[in-house]
Amino acid sequence: MHPVVKTVLERLALGLATLFFVSLIIFSAIEMLPGDFGQAILGQAALPETVAAFRAELGLDKPAYIRYFDWALGAIQGDLGTSFSGRNASGADRSAEVVDKIAPRLWNTLFLASMAAIIAVPLSLILGILTALYRNSFFDRSVNTATLTTISFPEFFVAYILILFFASLNQIFPSLANVDADTAFGERIYRTALPAFTLTLVIVAHMMRMTRAAIINLLASPYIQMAKLSGASQTEIIIKHALPNAWAPIATVIAFNLAYLVVGVVVVEVVFVYPGVGQLMVDAVRTRDIPVVQGCALIFAVTYILLNLLADIIGIVTNPRLLHPK
Amino acid sequence: MKNKKENSTLLQIKNLKIEGFSDERWHKIIKGVDLELKRGEVLGLIGESGAGKSTLGLAAMGYTQPGCRITGGKIVFDGIELTKLTDYEKRKYWGNRMTYVAQSAAASFNPAHRLINQTTESTIRAGLKKQNEAFDEARALYDALNLPDASTIGERYPHQVSGGQLQRIMTAMAMSPNPDLIVFDEPTTALDVTTQVEVLAAMRDIVKTYGTAAIYITHDLSVVAQMADRIKVLRYGEEVEEAMTRKMLKSPKEDYTKSLWSVRSIQKPEEKSKDTILEVENVDAFYGSFHVLKNINIKLPLGRTVALVGESGSGKSTVARVITGLLEPKAGCVKFKNSELPSSLKGRTKDELQKIQMIYQMADVAMNPKQTVYDIISRPASFFAGFTGNNLRKRVIELLEQIDLDESFIDRYPSELSGGQKQRICIARALAANPEVIICDEVTSALDQIVQEGILKLLGRLQKELNLSYIFITHDIATVKAISDEVVVMNEGEVVEQGLKSEIFAPPHPEYTELLLSSVPEMDPDWLTDLLNARNS
């Protein structure tokens, strides 16, 4: 087997093991949440028998490890259980499958994340390369200062500033990003523009600075001096000689930021009233809707693991020592 | 451009001055040097580290390293004044009419690209040839440089070929655009002697065949003797003297030039010893599944020096690791005064640890930069020898005096010492433990000739005064001759032969010893030619 395939498979297995441990942690963390769902829904006045019956119906009376295996086995088959919400004291059951609750939200989140990524990743790479090329110039300093400024402000502040300039003072984009399943594609892009810009401003600095640093770090290498002495221009040196050796650290930082776009954007969702997974999870925690919380947490974990795996693979295939062994 | 008449001047440097910026100020690196090079001529630039020879070599191409600036003088290449050109204008000449061969080929090739693409990059960029034409010629050059699989080796990546091969491919890269001038910057310094011979021969032939002018930079006079028509000696950024190679070797004028091969003048008469202090018996050792040492037997006579000689990868340093307990052997044992030492470091008592000390090649990295000389030396003196308080300080001063340094060094940090002083501090640190055996691992390899001589003399004197026994690991035959009583020749994890110095250096030799000894360059300018003739016949 080619060593690269072997390494990738190893990483994949390691990712699965990580996922297993993370699922354990998610489950136990939620076990440790204070309060009782039955009590919370039925109210303080409910008879203990009623609460017990309600718990039995939801399966909350079973021991924790059995509930974990039920949940984990279901999750492997794509079934994250049934949401607790929608039930009430009168016994009416309007509860939905967790998957059905999460799916449209996840689609929204991924849509927003992709939009932000499509703008931010090329932008940071280009800015990173240009600032490396014209390092210590006025251009370099201004880009660095600007990106550091945007990353230093809290997200909601950046969001409100954008709303102020692009929705209130100049009515270019809507200030609310309320989309649903029926929203047309073009309309969707239009409505999510401001949240996407906000996220772009938040993540560009990190990726751009890493690109710049990774390239500049290589410029002291003897092979860069060799390239200079063979008549290569600055642009050629950066693009052809430095960048191919700099992908591994850059990919890691990009993966980290993309994962953030999926799992960490609840503040931006709230500001723009955007129906994403982040808000869903926060709501679920508030209402003690445990299956939904678990489902969201698991999806976040998968996102992190997959993106980091991808960064690892990029690191491996751009390293000729691994790709072309002796 | 090739047809210009022979013997016309190609390069003329006049009163060149270069400064470099470090420690917050500008230092003079080149202090007004003149240099002239005719077409097809090879000039050797020789000097110790810090002499400015690399800076001068790069300046010949109109290039200065980042942090350096030309403050005066002229560099005229084929009628063009290079100091007046911008980098953009000079790029037309770099990799086209002038090329560069760097010291470390392994670091100077881009790990991300195939060798043939790097070999032909500048030729294609300059528009001298089309890609397939340039590739064909590169393969022809590989063949001319005696590279194996010349037709396919270019498809490989830098990490897939050996150091000696890389160095030849870099020569092919420099030859590819058929330049007027090549600057060779210590191209064989990082290579083993047996590899060096092949690379030197390949470089010399190709330069002659193409009639290319070259500047050959090295600190090794015997290497430059093989390569250069004319030699220029540099010191502290100034010219010491310049002469035709044969004349320079026969009758150097300046004392400094004479001192450059002073190590070769130390000769220690060998002495026998009846008692054995340390013995390595039937040792087999592995790194993972790699068999590094194969049934090694070495005896160290009391109060004598055994030199462990071999090329990189022969397992010499691994022997040191086994003796000190850093690496546990799979089989065999180490005996100190006829009693077996525990094989692992953890199993040894303080007493056993104290008896064997080590000195390393890189004195810089063997010392904690945040500790003063006192901290460095006092630690083993208190830990092993039990000195405390005022006595400890007295002991440290005494040790400093033993290595010819005085009390004023006691509060200095390693960064405030020269290379030779650092190595002396490392020797004092080893002595502080009151050892009986000291293992010296390439302790003079990173030092200049004159400093080497001082260290070797010091080690010799200490041996007599303290009745120390040394295991001296080195790849340099001149050093072996200078210090050893007995010699162990190692190759690929095996002992090729062991015996008294006089026996080992006297023919007949086993095949490997013969190859190793004959590959050591000699001061004779005909040495390489004679050697190749002898080997081919």
mmCIF file with all atom_site columns, N, CA, C and O in Angstrom, chain B residues 271-277 300-304 485-486 500:
data_model
loop_
_atom_site.group_PDB
_atom_site.id
_atom_site.type_symbol
_atom_site.label_atom_id
_atom_site.label_alt_id
_atom_site.label_comp_id
_atom_site.label_asym_id
_atom_site.label_entity_id
_atom_site.label_seq_id
_atom_site.pdbx_PDB_ins_code
_atom_site.Cartn_x
_atom_site.Cartn_y
_atom_site.Cartn_z
_atom_site.occupancy
_atom_site.B_iso_or_equiv
_atom_site.pdbx_formal_charge
_atom_site.auth_seq_id
_atom_site.auth_comp_id
_atom_site.auth_asym_id
_atom_site.auth_atom_id
_atom_site.pdbx_PDB_model_num
ATOM 1  N N  . GLU B 1 271 ? 52.293 5.315  21.877 1.00 0.00 ? 271 GLU B N  1
ATOM 2  C CA . GLU B 1 271 ? 52.817 4.580  23.025 1.00 0.00 ? 271 GLU B CA 1
ATOM 3  C C  . GLU B 1 271 ? 51.906 3.401  23.284 1.00 0.00 ? 271 GLU B C  1
ATOM 4  O O  . GLU B 1 271 ? 50.690 3.500  23.164 1.00 0.00 ? 271 GLU B O  1
ATOM 5  N N  . LYS B 1 272 ? 52.510 2.308  23.660 1.00 0.00 ? 272 LYS B N  1
ATOM 6  C CA . LYS B 1 272 ? 51.711 1.138  24.009 1.00 0.00 ? 272 LYS B CA 1
ATOM 7  C C  . LYS B 1 272 ? 51.358 1.202  25.482 1.00 0.00 ? 272 LYS B C  1
ATOM 8  O O  . LYS B 1 272 ? 51.972 1.906  26.262 1.00 0.00 ? 272 LYS B O  1
ATOM 9  N N  . SER B 1 273 ? 50.348 0.425  25.844 1.00 0.00 ? 273 SER B N  1
ATOM 10 C CA . SER B 1 273 ? 49.992 0.326  27.253 1.00 0.00 ? 273 SER B CA 1
ATOM 11 C C  . SER B 1 273 ? 49.515 -1.089 27.509 1.00 0.00 ? 273 SER B C  1
ATOM 12 O O  . SER B 1 273 ? 48.822 -1.683 26.692 1.00 0.00 ? 273 SER B O  1
ATOM 13 N N  . LYS B 1 274 ? 49.916 -1.615 28.647 1.00 0.00 ? 274 LYS B N  1
ATOM 14 C CA . LYS B 1 274 ? 49.542 -3.004 28.929 1.00 0.00 ? 274 LYS B CA 1
ATOM 15 C C  . LYS B 1 274 ? 48.117 -3.096 29.444 1.00 0.00 ? 274 LYS B C  1
ATOM 16 O O  . LYS B 1 274 ? 47.382 -4.003 29.121 1.00 0.00 ? 274 LYS B O  1
ATOM 17 N N  . ASP B 1 275 ? 47.744 -2.120 30.321 1.00 0.00 ? 275 ASP B N  1
ATOM 18 C CA . ASP B 1 275 ? 46.440 -2.237 30.971 1.00 0.00 ? 275 ASP B CA 1
ATOM 19 C C  . ASP B 1 275 ? 45.335 -1.703 30.079 1.00 0.00 ? 275 ASP B C  1
ATOM 20 O O  . ASP B 1 275 ? 45.507 -0.708 29.381 1.00 0.00 ? 275 ASP B O  1
ATOM 21 N N  . THR B 1 276 ? 44.212 -2.366 30.153 1.00 0.00 ? 276 THR B N  1
ATOM 22 C CA . THR B 1 276 ? 43.034 -1.910 29.425 1.00 0.00 ? 276 THR B CA 1
ATOM 23 C C  . THR B 1 276 ? 42.077 -1.295 30.423 1.00 0.00 ? 276 THR B C  1
ATOM 24 O O  . THR B 1 276 ? 41.796 -1.883 31.467 1.00 0.00 ? 276 THR B O  1
ATOM 25 N N  . ILE B 1 277 ? 41.593 -0.103 30.115 1.00 0.00 ? 277 ILE B N  1
ATOM 26 C CA . ILE B 1 277 ? 40.666 0.521  31.058 1.00 0.00 ? 277 ILE B CA 1
ATOM 27 C C  . ILE B 1 277 ? 39.217 0.269  30.671 1.00 0.00 ? 277 ILE B C  1
ATOM 28 O O  . ILE B 1 277 ? 38.352 0.052  31.506 1.00 0.00 ? 277 ILE B O  1
ATOM 29 N N  . LEU B 1 300 ? 40.207 -0.012 24.940 1.00 0.00 ? 300 LEU B N  1
ATOM 30 C CA . LEU B 1 300 ? 40.855 1.275  25.190 1.00 0.00 ? 300 LEU B CA 1
ATOM 31 C C  . LEU B 1 300 ? 41.966 1.085  26.219 1.00 0.00 ? 300 LEU B C  1
ATOM 32 O O  . LEU B 1 300 ? 41.694 0.781  27.382 1.00 0.00 ? 300 LEU B O  1
ATOM 33 N N  . PRO B 1 301 ? 43.228 1.248  25.798 1.00 0.00 ? 301 PRO B N  1
ATOM 34 C CA . PRO B 1 301 ? 44.338 1.091  26.750 1.00 0.00 ? 301 PRO B CA 1
ATOM 35 C C  . PRO B 1 301 ? 44.375 2.268  27.732 1.00 0.00 ? 301 PRO B C  1
ATOM 36 O O  . PRO B 1 301 ? 44.036 3.387  27.369 1.00 0.00 ? 301 PRO B O  1
ATOM 37 N N  . LEU B 1 302 ? 44.810 1.988  28.936 1.00 0.00 ? 302 LEU B N  1
ATOM 38 C CA . LEU B 1 302 ? 44.869 2.995  29.996 1.00 0.00 ? 302 LEU B CA 1
ATOM 39 C C  . LEU B 1 302 ? 45.825 4.129  29.636 1.00 0.00 ? 302 LEU B C  1
ATOM 40 O O  . LEU B 1 302 ? 46.966 3.900  29.236 1.00 0.00 ? 302 LEU B O  1
ATOM 41 N N  . GLY B 1 303 ? 45.337 5.353  29.767 1.00 0.00 ? 303 GLY B N  1
ATOM 42 C CA . GLY B 1 303 ? 46.164 6.525  29.525 1.00 0.00 ? 303 GLY B CA 1
ATOM 43 C C  . GLY B 1 303 ? 46.523 6.759  28.070 1.00 0.00 ? 303 GLY B C  1
ATOM 44 O O  . GLY B 1 303 ? 47.445 7.528  27.779 1.00 0.00 ? 303 GLY B O  1
ATOM 45 N N  . ARG B 1 304 ? 45.793 6.123  27.171 1.00 0.00 ? 304 ARG B N  1
ATOM 46 C CA . ARG B 1 304 ? 46.094 6.283  25.747 1.00 0.00 ? 304 ARG B CA 1
ATOM 47 C C  . ARG B 1 304 ? 44.868 6.821  24.993 1.00 0.00 ? 304 ARG B C  1
ATOM 48 O O  . ARG B 1 304 ? 43.797 6.969  25.553 1.00 0.00 ? 304 ARG B O  1
ATOM 49 N N  . ASP B 1 485 ? 47.041 6.923  19.667 1.00 0.00 ? 485 ASP B N  1
ATOM 50 C CA . ASP B 1 485 ? 47.988 5.824  19.828 1.00 0.00 ? 485 ASP B CA 1
ATOM 51 C C  . ASP B 1 485 ? 47.502 4.622  19.028 1.00 0.00 ? 485 ASP B C  1
ATOM 52 O O  . ASP B 1 485 ? 48.263 3.973  18.351 1.00 0.00 ? 485 ASP B O  1
ATOM 53 N N  . GLU B 1 486 ? 46.204 4.355  19.171 1.00 0.00 ? 486 GLU B N  1
ATOM 54 C CA . GLU B 1 486 ? 45.612 3.267  18.412 1.00 0.00 ? 486 GLU B CA 1
ATOM 55 C C  . GLU B 1 486 ? 44.488 3.795  17.540 1.00 0.00 ? 486 GLU B C  1
ATOM 56 O O  . GLU B 1 486 ? 43.913 4.848  17.821 1.00 0.00 ? 486 GLU B O  1
ATOM 57 N N  . LEU B 1 500 ? 47.678 -0.482 16.425 1.00 0.00 ? 500 LEU B N  1
ATOM 58 C CA . LEU B 1 500 ? 48.498 0.693  16.668 1.00 0.00 ? 500 LEU B CA 1
ATOM 59 C C  . LEU B 1 500 ? 48.479 1.576  15.431 1.00 0.00 ? 500 LEU B C  1
ATOM 60 O O  . LEU B 1 500 ? 48.346 1.092  14.308 1.00 0.00 ? 500 LEU B O  1
#
